[in-house]
Amino acid sequence: MKLKRFSFLTLLACGMLFFSGCEIFQEALSDSYSSDDPTSEDYDTKFNIGVFKVVKYPRATMLEKEIDTGDGESICVNINALFSSKRIRKARAVPRPGNPDIYDLQFRLDRMGKTQWMMLNGEARGEEVVMMVDDRYVGSFMPESLNDGSKDWVTVRIGVDAYTAKGIVKFAQRNYEYYNPEAGSWFKYL
């Protein structure tokens, strides 16, 4: 009697665990199909960065969207990114002095990225812009000026958590290679 009851409870617990964690299993399976090679057909970009302009006076147009900031507030942004991962060759995470759990970011930009960054700086005109990573609000920051565009690295003083910072650093170069393939690979899959 006790053995039947024990096996029934074990079976019930396993079933609950299986059905309650279906999303976890699906994510694990989908990640296992993703390739780490950015030139592969199966590569899925991760930690994609998008920088967006804040809309102070929303007009409810199709080019605006409201995003949740995670603290019960929301911000309206223009859905056209002013800058993205497509132009970041490499990234570095720089721990903040006195608070090693918070990181600022440094991006090494390509030539077009420098131009876009200078345009972003001019568009923002001393106002904060919003950074999103994989369509998730990360924070707001004031873009640093590149002046004449001679610097390769730009610093983003945003203060992100360690997981996000390390993910951005890990996938920046892979995402760049995915978005900017070598000319020889353009016809690879035809």
Coordinates of N, CA and C in Angstrom, one line a residue:
M1 N 0.8 -1.2 0.0 CA 0.0 0.0 0.0 C 0.9 1.3 0.0
K2 N 1.9 1.3 0.9 CA 2.8 2.4 1.0 C 3.6 2.6 -0.3
L3 N 4.0 1.4 -0.9 CA 4.8 1.5 -2.1 C 4.0 2.1 -3.3
K4 N 2.7 1.7 -3.4 CA 1.8 2.2 -4.4 C 1.6 3.7 -4.3
R5 N 1.4 4.1 -3.0 CA 1.2 5.5 -2.7 C 2.5 6.3 -3.1
F6 N 3.6 5.8 -2.7 CA 4.9 6.5 -2.9 C 5.1 6.6 -4.4
S7 N 4.9 5.5 -5.2 CA 5.1 5.6 -6.6 C 4.1 6.5 -7.3
F8 N 2.9 6.6 -6.8 CA 1.9 7.5 -7.4 C 2.3 9.0 -7.1
L9 N 2.7 9.3 -5.9 CA 3.2 10.6 -5.5 C 4.4 11.0 -6.3
T10 N 5.3 10.1 -6.6 CA 6.5 10.3 -7.3 C 6.1 10.6 -8.8
L11 N 5.2 9.8 -9.3 CA 4.8 10.0 -10.7 C 4.0 11.4 -10.8
L12 N 3.2 11.7 -9.8 CA 2.5 13.0 -9.8 C 3.5 14.2 -9.8
A13 N 4.5 14.1 -8.9 CA 5.5 15.1 -8.8 C 6.3 15.3 -10.1
C14 N 6.7 14.2 -10.7 CA 7.4 14.3 -12.0 C 6.6 14.9 -13.1
G15 N 5.3 14.5 -13.1 CA 4.4 15.1 -14.1 C 4.2 16.6 -13.9
M16 N 4.0 17.1 -12.6 CA 3.9 18.5 -12.3 C 5.2 19.2 -12.7
L17 N 6.3 18.6 -12.4 CA 7.6 19.3 -12.8 C 7.7 19.4 -14.3
F18 N 7.3 18.4 -15.0 CA 7.5 18.4 -16.5 C 6.5 19.4 -17.1
F19 N 5.3 19.4 -16.7 CA 4.3 20.3 -17.3 C 4.5 21.8 -16.8
S20 N 5.0 22.0 -15.6 CA 5.2 23.4 -15.2 C 6.5 24.0 -15.8
G21 N 7.4 23.2 -16.2 CA 8.6 23.7 -16.8 C 8.7 23.6 -18.3
C22 N 7.6 23.5 -19.0 CA 7.6 23.3 -20.5 C 8.4 24.4 -21.2
E23 N 8.2 25.7 -20.7 CA 8.8 26.8 -21.3 C 10.3 26.7 -21.2
I24 N 10.8 26.2 -20.0 CA 12.2 26.1 -19.7 C 12.8 25.1 -20.7
F25 N 12.1 23.9 -20.8 CA 12.6 22.9 -21.7 C 12.6 23.4 -23.2
Q26 N 11.6 24.1 -23.6 CA 11.5 24.7 -25.0 C 12.7 25.6 -25.2
E27 N 13.0 26.5 -24.2 CA 14.1 27.4 -24.4 C 15.4 26.7 -24.5
A28 N 15.6 25.6 -23.7 CA 16.8 24.9 -23.7 C 17.0 24.2 -25.0
L29 N 15.9 23.6 -25.6 CA 15.9 22.9 -26.9 C 16.2 23.9 -28.0
S30 N 15.6 25.1 -28.0 CA 15.8 26.1 -29.0 C 17.2 26.6 -29.0
D31 N 17.8 26.8 -27.8 CA 19.2 27.2 -27.7 C 20.1 26.1 -28.2
S32 N 19.8 24.9 -28.0 CA 20.7 23.8 -28.5 C 20.7 23.8 -30.0
Y33 N 19.7 24.2 -30.7 CA 19.7 24.3 -32.2 C 20.4 25.5 -32.7
S34 N 20.6 26.5 -31.9 CA 21.3 27.7 -32.4 C 22.8 27.4 -32.5
S35 N 23.4 28.0 -33.5 CA 24.8 27.8 -33.7 C 25.6 29.0 -33.1
D36 N 26.8 28.7 -32.8 CA 27.7 29.8 -32.3 C 28.5 30.4 -33.4
D37 N 28.4 29.9 -34.6 CA 29.1 30.4 -35.8 C 28.2 31.4 -36.5
P38 N 28.6 32.7 -36.5 CA 27.8 33.7 -37.1 C 27.6 33.6 -38.6
T39 N 28.4 32.8 -39.2 CA 28.2 32.6 -40.7 C 27.2 31.5 -41.0
S40 N 26.8 30.8 -39.9 CA 25.9 29.6 -40.1 C 24.4 30.1 -40.3
E41 N 23.6 29.3 -41.0 CA 22.2 29.6 -41.2 C 21.5 29.6 -39.9
D42 N 21.9 28.8 -38.9 CA 21.2 28.6 -37.7 C 21.6 29.6 -36.6
Y43 N 22.5 30.5 -36.9 CA 22.9 31.5 -35.9 C 21.8 32.4 -35.5
D44 N 21.5 32.6 -34.2 CA 20.5 33.5 -33.7 C 21.3 34.6 -32.9
T45 N 21.1 35.8 -33.3 CA 21.8 36.9 -32.6 C 21.2 37.0 -31.2
K46 N 22.1 37.3 -30.3 CA 21.8 37.5 -28.8 C 22.4 38.8 -28.3
F47 N 21.8 39.4 -27.4 CA 22.2 40.6 -26.8 C 22.4 41.7 -27.8
N48 N 21.3 41.8 -28.7 CA 21.2 42.9 -29.7 C 21.0 44.2 -29.0
I49 N 21.7 45.2 -29.4 CA 21.6 46.5 -28.8 C 20.9 47.4 -29.8
G50 N 20.0 48.2 -29.2 CA 19.3 49.2 -30.0 C 19.2 50.5 -29.2
V51 N 19.6 51.6 -29.8 CA 19.5 52.9 -29.1 C 18.4 53.8 -29.7
F52 N 17.5 54.3 -28.9 CA 16.3 54.9 -29.4 C 16.2 56.3 -28.8
K53 N 15.6 57.2 -29.5 CA 15.3 58.5 -29.0 C 14.0 58.6 -28.2
V54 N 14.0 59.3 -27.1 CA 12.8 59.4 -26.3 C 11.8 60.4 -26.9
V55 N 10.6 60.0 -27.0 CA 9.5 60.9 -27.5 C 8.9 61.6 -26.3
K56 N 9.1 62.9 -26.2 CA 8.5 63.6 -25.0 C 7.0 63.9 -25.2
Y57 N 6.6 64.1 -26.4 CA 5.2 64.4 -26.6 C 4.6 63.4 -27.6
P58 N 4.2 62.2 -27.1 CA 3.7 61.2 -28.0 C 2.5 61.6 -28.8
R59 N 2.5 61.3 -30.0 CA 1.3 61.6 -30.9 C 0.6 60.4 -31.3
A60 N 0.9 59.2 -30.7 CA 0.2 57.9 -31.0 C 0.4 57.5 -32.4
T61 N 1.5 57.8 -33.0 CA 1.7 57.4 -34.4 C 2.3 55.9 -34.4
M62 N 2.4 55.4 -35.6 CA 2.9 54.0 -35.7 C 4.4 54.0 -35.5
L63 N 5.1 55.1 -35.5 CA 6.5 55.2 -35.3 C 6.9 55.3 -33.8
E64 N 6.0 55.3 -32.9 CA 6.2 55.4 -31.5 C 5.7 54.2 -30.8
K65 N 6.5 53.9 -29.7 CA 6.0 52.7 -28.9 C 6.4 53.0 -27.4
E66 N 5.5 52.5 -26.6 CA 5.7 52.7 -25.1 C 6.4 51.5 -24.6
I67 N 7.5 51.7 -23.8 CA 8.2 50.6 -23.3 C 8.2 50.6 -21.8
D68 N 8.2 49.5 -21.1 CA 8.2 49.4 -19.7 C 9.6 49.5 -19.2
T69 N 9.9 50.4 -18.2 CA 11.2 50.5 -17.7 C 11.5 49.6 -16.5
G70 N 10.6 48.8 -16.1 CA 10.8 47.8 -15.1 C 10.6 48.3 -13.7
D71 N 10.3 49.5 -13.5 CA 10.1 50.1 -12.2 C 8.7 50.6 -12.1
G72 N 7.8 50.1 -12.9 CA 6.4 50.6 -12.9 C 6.2 51.8 -13.8
E73 N 7.2 52.4 -14.3 CA 7.1 53.5 -15.2 C 7.2 53.1 -16.7
S74 N 6.9 54.0 -17.6 CA 7.1 53.6 -19.0 C 7.6 54.9 -19.7
I75 N 8.2 54.6 -20.8 CA 8.8 55.7 -21.7 C 8.3 55.5 -23.1
C76 N 8.1 56.5 -23.8 CA 7.7 56.4 -25.2 C 8.9 56.7 -26.0
V77 N 9.2 55.8 -27.0 CA 10.4 56.0 -27.8 C 10.0 55.9 -29.3
N78 N 10.8 56.5 -30.2 CA 10.7 56.3 -31.6 C 11.2 54.9 -31.9
I79 N 10.5 54.1 -32.7 CA 10.8 52.7 -33.0 C 12.0 52.6 -33.9
N80 N 12.4 53.7 -34.6 CA 13.6 53.6 -35.5 C 14.8 53.8 -34.7
A81 N 15.7 52.8 -34.6 CA 16.9 52.8 -33.9 C 17.9 53.8 -34.5
L82 N 18.4 54.6 -33.6 CA 19.5 55.6 -34.0 C 20.8 54.9 -34.1
F83 N 21.0 53.8 -33.4 CA 22.2 53.1 -33.4 C 21.9 51.6 -33.0
S84 N 22.7 50.7 -33.5 CA 22.5 49.3 -33.2 C 23.7 48.4 -33.2
S85 N 23.6 47.1 -32.8 CA 24.7 46.2 -32.8 C 25.4 46.0 -34.1
K86 N 24.7 46.4 -35.2 CA 25.2 46.2 -36.5 C 26.5 46.9 -36.7
R87 N 26.8 47.9 -35.9 CA 28.0 48.8 -36.1 C 29.0 48.6 -34.9
I88 N 28.8 47.7 -34.1 CA 29.7 47.5 -32.9 C 30.6 46.3 -33.2
R89 N 31.9 46.6 -33.5 CA 32.9 45.5 -33.8 C 33.2 44.7 -32.5
K90 N 33.4 45.3 -31.4 CA 33.8 44.7 -30.2 C 33.2 45.5 -29.0
A91 N 33.1 44.9 -27.9 CA 32.6 45.6 -26.7 C 33.5 45.2 -25.5
R92 N 33.5 46.1 -24.5 CA 34.2 45.9 -23.3 C 33.3 46.3 -22.1
A93 N 33.3 45.6 -21.0 CA 32.6 46.0 -19.8 C 33.5 46.6 -18.8
V94 N 33.2 47.8 -18.3 CA 34.1 48.5 -17.4 C 33.4 48.6 -16.1
P95 N 33.9 47.9 -15.0 CA 33.2 48.0 -13.7 C 33.3 49.5 -13.2
R96 N 32.2 49.9 -12.6 CA 32.2 51.3 -12.0 C 33.1 51.3 -10.7
P97 N 33.9 52.3 -10.5 CA 34.7 52.4 -9.3 C 33.7 52.5 -8.1
G98 N 34.0 51.7 -7.1 CA 33.2 51.7 -5.9 C 32.0 50.8 -5.9
N99 N 31.6 50.3 -7.1 CA 30.5 49.4 -7.3 C 30.8 48.4 -8.4
P100 N 31.4 47.3 -8.1 CA 31.8 46.3 -9.1 C 30.7 45.5 -9.7
D101 N 29.5 45.7 -9.2 CA 28.3 45.0 -9.7 C 27.7 45.7 -10.9
I102 N 28.0 47.0 -11.0 CA 27.5 47.8 -12.1 C 28.6 48.1 -13.1
Y103 N 28.2 48.0 -14.4 CA 29.2 48.1 -15.5 C 28.7 49.2 -16.5
D104 N 29.7 50.0 -16.9 CA 29.6 50.8 -18.1 C 30.1 50.0 -19.3
L105 N 29.8 50.5 -20.5 CA 30.2 49.7 -21.7 C 31.1 50.6 -22.6
Q106 N 32.0 50.0 -23.3 CA 32.8 50.6 -24.3 C 32.6 49.8 -25.6
F107 N 32.3 50.5 -26.7 CA 32.1 49.9 -28.0 C 33.2 50.4 -29.0
R108 N 33.7 49.4 -29.7 CA 34.6 49.7 -30.8 C 33.8 49.7 -32.1
L109 N 33.7 50.9 -32.7 CA 32.8 51.1 -33.8 C 33.5 50.9 -35.1
D110 N 32.7 50.5 -36.2 CA 33.3 50.5 -37.5 C 33.1 51.9 -38.1
R111 N 33.5 52.1 -39.3 CA 33.5 53.5 -39.9 C 32.1 54.0 -40.0
M112 N 31.1 53.2 -40.4 CA 29.7 53.7 -40.5 C 29.2 53.9 -39.1
G113 N 29.6 53.1 -38.1 CA 29.2 53.2 -36.8 C 29.6 54.6 -36.2
K114 N 30.8 55.0 -36.5 CA 31.3 56.3 -36.1 C 30.4 57.4 -36.6
T115 N 30.0 57.3 -37.9 CA 29.1 58.3 -38.5 C 27.8 58.3 -37.8
Q116 N 27.2 57.1 -37.6 CA 25.9 57.0 -36.9 C 26.0 57.5 -35.5
W117 N 27.1 57.3 -34.8 CA 27.2 57.8 -33.4 C 27.3 59.3 -33.4
M118 N 28.0 59.9 -34.3 CA 28.0 61.4 -34.4 C 26.6 61.9 -34.7
M119 N 25.9 61.2 -35.6 CA 24.5 61.7 -35.9 C 23.6 61.5 -34.7
L120 N 23.8 60.4 -33.9 CA 23.1 60.1 -32.7 C 23.3 61.2 -31.7
N121 N 24.6 61.6 -31.5 CA 24.9 62.7 -30.6 C 24.3 64.0 -31.0
G122 N 24.3 64.3 -32.3 CA 23.6 65.5 -32.8 C 22.1 65.5 -32.6
E123 N 21.5 64.3 -32.9 CA 20.1 64.1 -32.7 C 19.6 64.3 -31.3
A124 N 20.4 63.8 -30.3 CA 20.1 63.8 -28.9 C 20.3 65.2 -28.3
R125 N 21.3 65.9 -28.8 CA 21.5 67.3 -28.4 C 21.5 67.5 -26.9
G126 N 22.2 66.7 -26.2 CA 22.3 66.8 -24.7 C 21.2 66.2 -24.0
E127 N 20.3 65.4 -24.6 CA 19.3 64.7 -24.0 C 19.6 63.2 -23.9
E128 N 19.0 62.5 -22.9 CA 19.2 61.1 -22.8 C 18.5 60.3 -23.9
V129 N 19.1 59.2 -24.3 CA 18.6 58.2 -25.2 C 18.4 56.9 -24.5
V130 N 17.6 56.0 -25.0 CA 17.3 54.8 -24.3 C 18.0 53.6 -25.0
M131 N 18.6 52.8 -24.2 CA 19.2 51.6 -24.7 C 18.4 50.4 -24.4
M132 N 18.1 49.5 -25.4 CA 17.4 48.3 -25.2 C 18.3 47.1 -25.7
V133 N 18.2 46.0 -25.0 CA 18.9 44.8 -25.4 C 17.9 43.7 -25.5
D134 N 17.9 43.2 -26.7 CA 16.9 42.2 -27.1 C 15.5 42.6 -26.7
D135 N 15.1 43.9 -27.1 CA 13.8 44.4 -26.9 C 13.4 44.6 -25.4
R136 N 14.4 44.7 -24.6 CA 14.2 44.8 -23.1 C 15.0 46.1 -22.7
Y137 N 14.2 47.0 -22.0 CA 14.8 48.3 -21.5 C 16.0 48.0 -20.6
V138 N 17.1 48.6 -20.9 CA 18.3 48.5 -20.0 C 18.6 49.7 -19.2
G139 N 18.4 50.9 -19.9 CA 18.7 52.1 -19.2 C 18.7 53.3 -20.2
S140 N 18.9 54.5 -19.6 CA 19.1 55.7 -20.4 C 20.5 56.3 -20.2
F141 N 21.0 57.0 -21.2 CA 22.3 57.5 -21.1 C 22.4 58.8 -22.0
M142 N 23.4 59.6 -21.7 CA 23.8 60.7 -22.5 C 24.9 60.3 -23.5
P143 N 24.7 60.3 -24.8 CA 25.8 59.9 -25.7 C 27.0 60.8 -25.6
E144 N 28.2 60.1 -25.6 CA 29.5 60.8 -25.6 C 29.8 61.2 -27.0
S145 N 30.4 62.4 -27.0 CA 30.8 63.0 -28.3 C 32.0 62.3 -28.9
L146 N 32.1 62.1 -30.2 CA 33.2 61.6 -30.9 C 34.1 62.7 -31.5
N147 N 33.6 63.9 -31.4 CA 34.3 65.1 -32.1 C 34.4 64.8 -33.6
D148 N 35.7 64.6 -34.0 CA 35.9 64.5 -35.4 C 35.8 63.0 -35.9
G149 N 35.5 62.1 -35.1 CA 35.3 60.7 -35.5 C 36.6 59.9 -35.6
S150 N 37.7 60.4 -35.0 CA 39.0 59.8 -35.0 C 39.1 58.6 -34.0
K151 N 38.3 58.7 -32.9 CA 38.4 57.6 -31.9 C 37.7 56.4 -32.4
D152 N 38.2 55.2 -32.1 CA 37.6 53.9 -32.4 C 36.6 53.5 -31.3
W153 N 36.9 53.8 -30.1 CA 36.1 53.4 -29.0 C 35.3 54.5 -28.4
V154 N 34.0 54.2 -28.0 CA 33.1 55.1 -27.4 C 32.7 54.5 -26.1
T155 N 32.5 55.4 -25.1 CA 32.1 54.9 -23.8 C 30.6 55.2 -23.6
V156 N 29.9 54.3 -23.1 CA 28.5 54.4 -22.7 C 28.3 54.3 -21.2
R157 N 28.1 55.4 -20.6 CA 27.9 55.4 -19.1 C 26.5 55.1 -18.8
I158 N 26.1 53.8 -18.7 CA 24.8 53.4 -18.5 C 24.5 52.7 -17.2
G159 N 25.5 51.9 -16.7 CA 25.3 51.2 -15.5 C 24.4 50.0 -15.6
V160 N 24.9 49.0 -16.2 CA 24.1 47.7 -16.4 C 24.6 46.7 -15.5
D161 N 23.8 45.6 -15.3 CA 24.2 44.5 -14.4 C 25.2 43.7 -15.1
A162 N 25.9 42.8 -14.3 CA 27.0 42.0 -14.8 C 26.6 41.0 -15.9
Y163 N 25.4 40.4 -15.7 CA 24.9 39.4 -16.7 C 24.8 40.1 -18.1
T164 N 24.1 41.3 -18.1 CA 23.9 42.0 -19.4 C 25.2 42.5 -20.0
A165 N 26.1 43.0 -19.2 CA 27.3 43.5 -19.7 C 28.2 42.4 -20.3
K166 N 28.3 41.3 -19.6 CA 29.1 40.2 -20.1 C 28.5 39.6 -21.3
G167 N 27.2 39.5 -21.4 CA 26.5 39.0 -22.6 C 26.8 39.9 -23.8
I168 N 26.7 41.2 -23.6 CA 27.0 42.1 -24.7 C 28.4 42.0 -25.2
V169 N 29.4 41.8 -24.2 CA 30.8 41.7 -24.6 C 31.0 40.3 -25.4
K170 N 30.3 39.3 -24.9 CA 30.5 38.0 -25.5 C 30.0 37.9 -26.9
F171 N 28.8 38.5 -27.2 CA 28.2 38.4 -28.4 C 28.4 39.6 -29.4
A172 N 29.1 40.6 -29.0 CA 29.2 41.8 -29.9 C 29.9 41.5 -31.2
Q173 N 31.0 40.8 -31.1 CA 31.8 40.5 -32.3 C 31.0 39.5 -33.2
R174 N 30.4 38.5 -32.6 CA 29.6 37.5 -33.3 C 28.4 38.2 -34.1
N175 N 27.7 39.1 -33.3 CA 26.6 39.8 -34.0 C 27.1 40.7 -35.1
Y176 N 28.3 41.3 -34.9 CA 28.8 42.1 -36.0 C 29.1 41.3 -37.2
E177 N 29.7 40.1 -37.0 CA 30.1 39.2 -38.1 C 28.8 38.7 -38.8
Y178 N 27.7 38.5 -38.1 CA 26.5 38.1 -38.6 C 25.8 39.2 -39.5
Y179 N 25.8 40.4 -39.0 CA 25.2 41.5 -39.7 C 26.1 42.0 -40.9
N180 N 27.4 41.8 -40.8 CA 28.3 42.3 -41.8 C 29.1 41.1 -42.4
P181 N 28.5 40.2 -43.2 CA 29.3 39.0 -43.6 C 30.3 39.4 -44.7
E182 N 31.3 38.6 -44.8 CA 32.4 38.8 -45.8 C 31.7 38.6 -47.1
A183 N 32.2 39.3 -48.1 CA 31.7 39.3 -49.5 C 31.7 37.9 -50.1
G184 N 32.7 37.1 -49.7 CA 32.7 35.8 -50.3 C 31.6 34.9 -49.8
S185 N 31.0 35.2 -48.7 CA 29.9 34.3 -48.2 C 28.5 34.8 -48.6
W186 N 28.4 35.8 -49.4 CA 27.1 36.3 -49.8 C 26.3 35.2 -50.6
F187 N 27.0 34.4 -51.4 CA 26.3 33.5 -52.2 C 26.5 32.0 -51.8
K188 N 26.9 31.9 -50.5 CA 27.2 30.6 -50.0 C 26.0 29.6 -50.0
Y189 N 24.8 30.1 -49.7 CA 23.6 29.3 -49.5 C 22.7 29.3 -50.7
L190 N 23.1 29.8 -51.8 CA 22.3 29.8 -53.1 C 22.4 28.4 -53.8

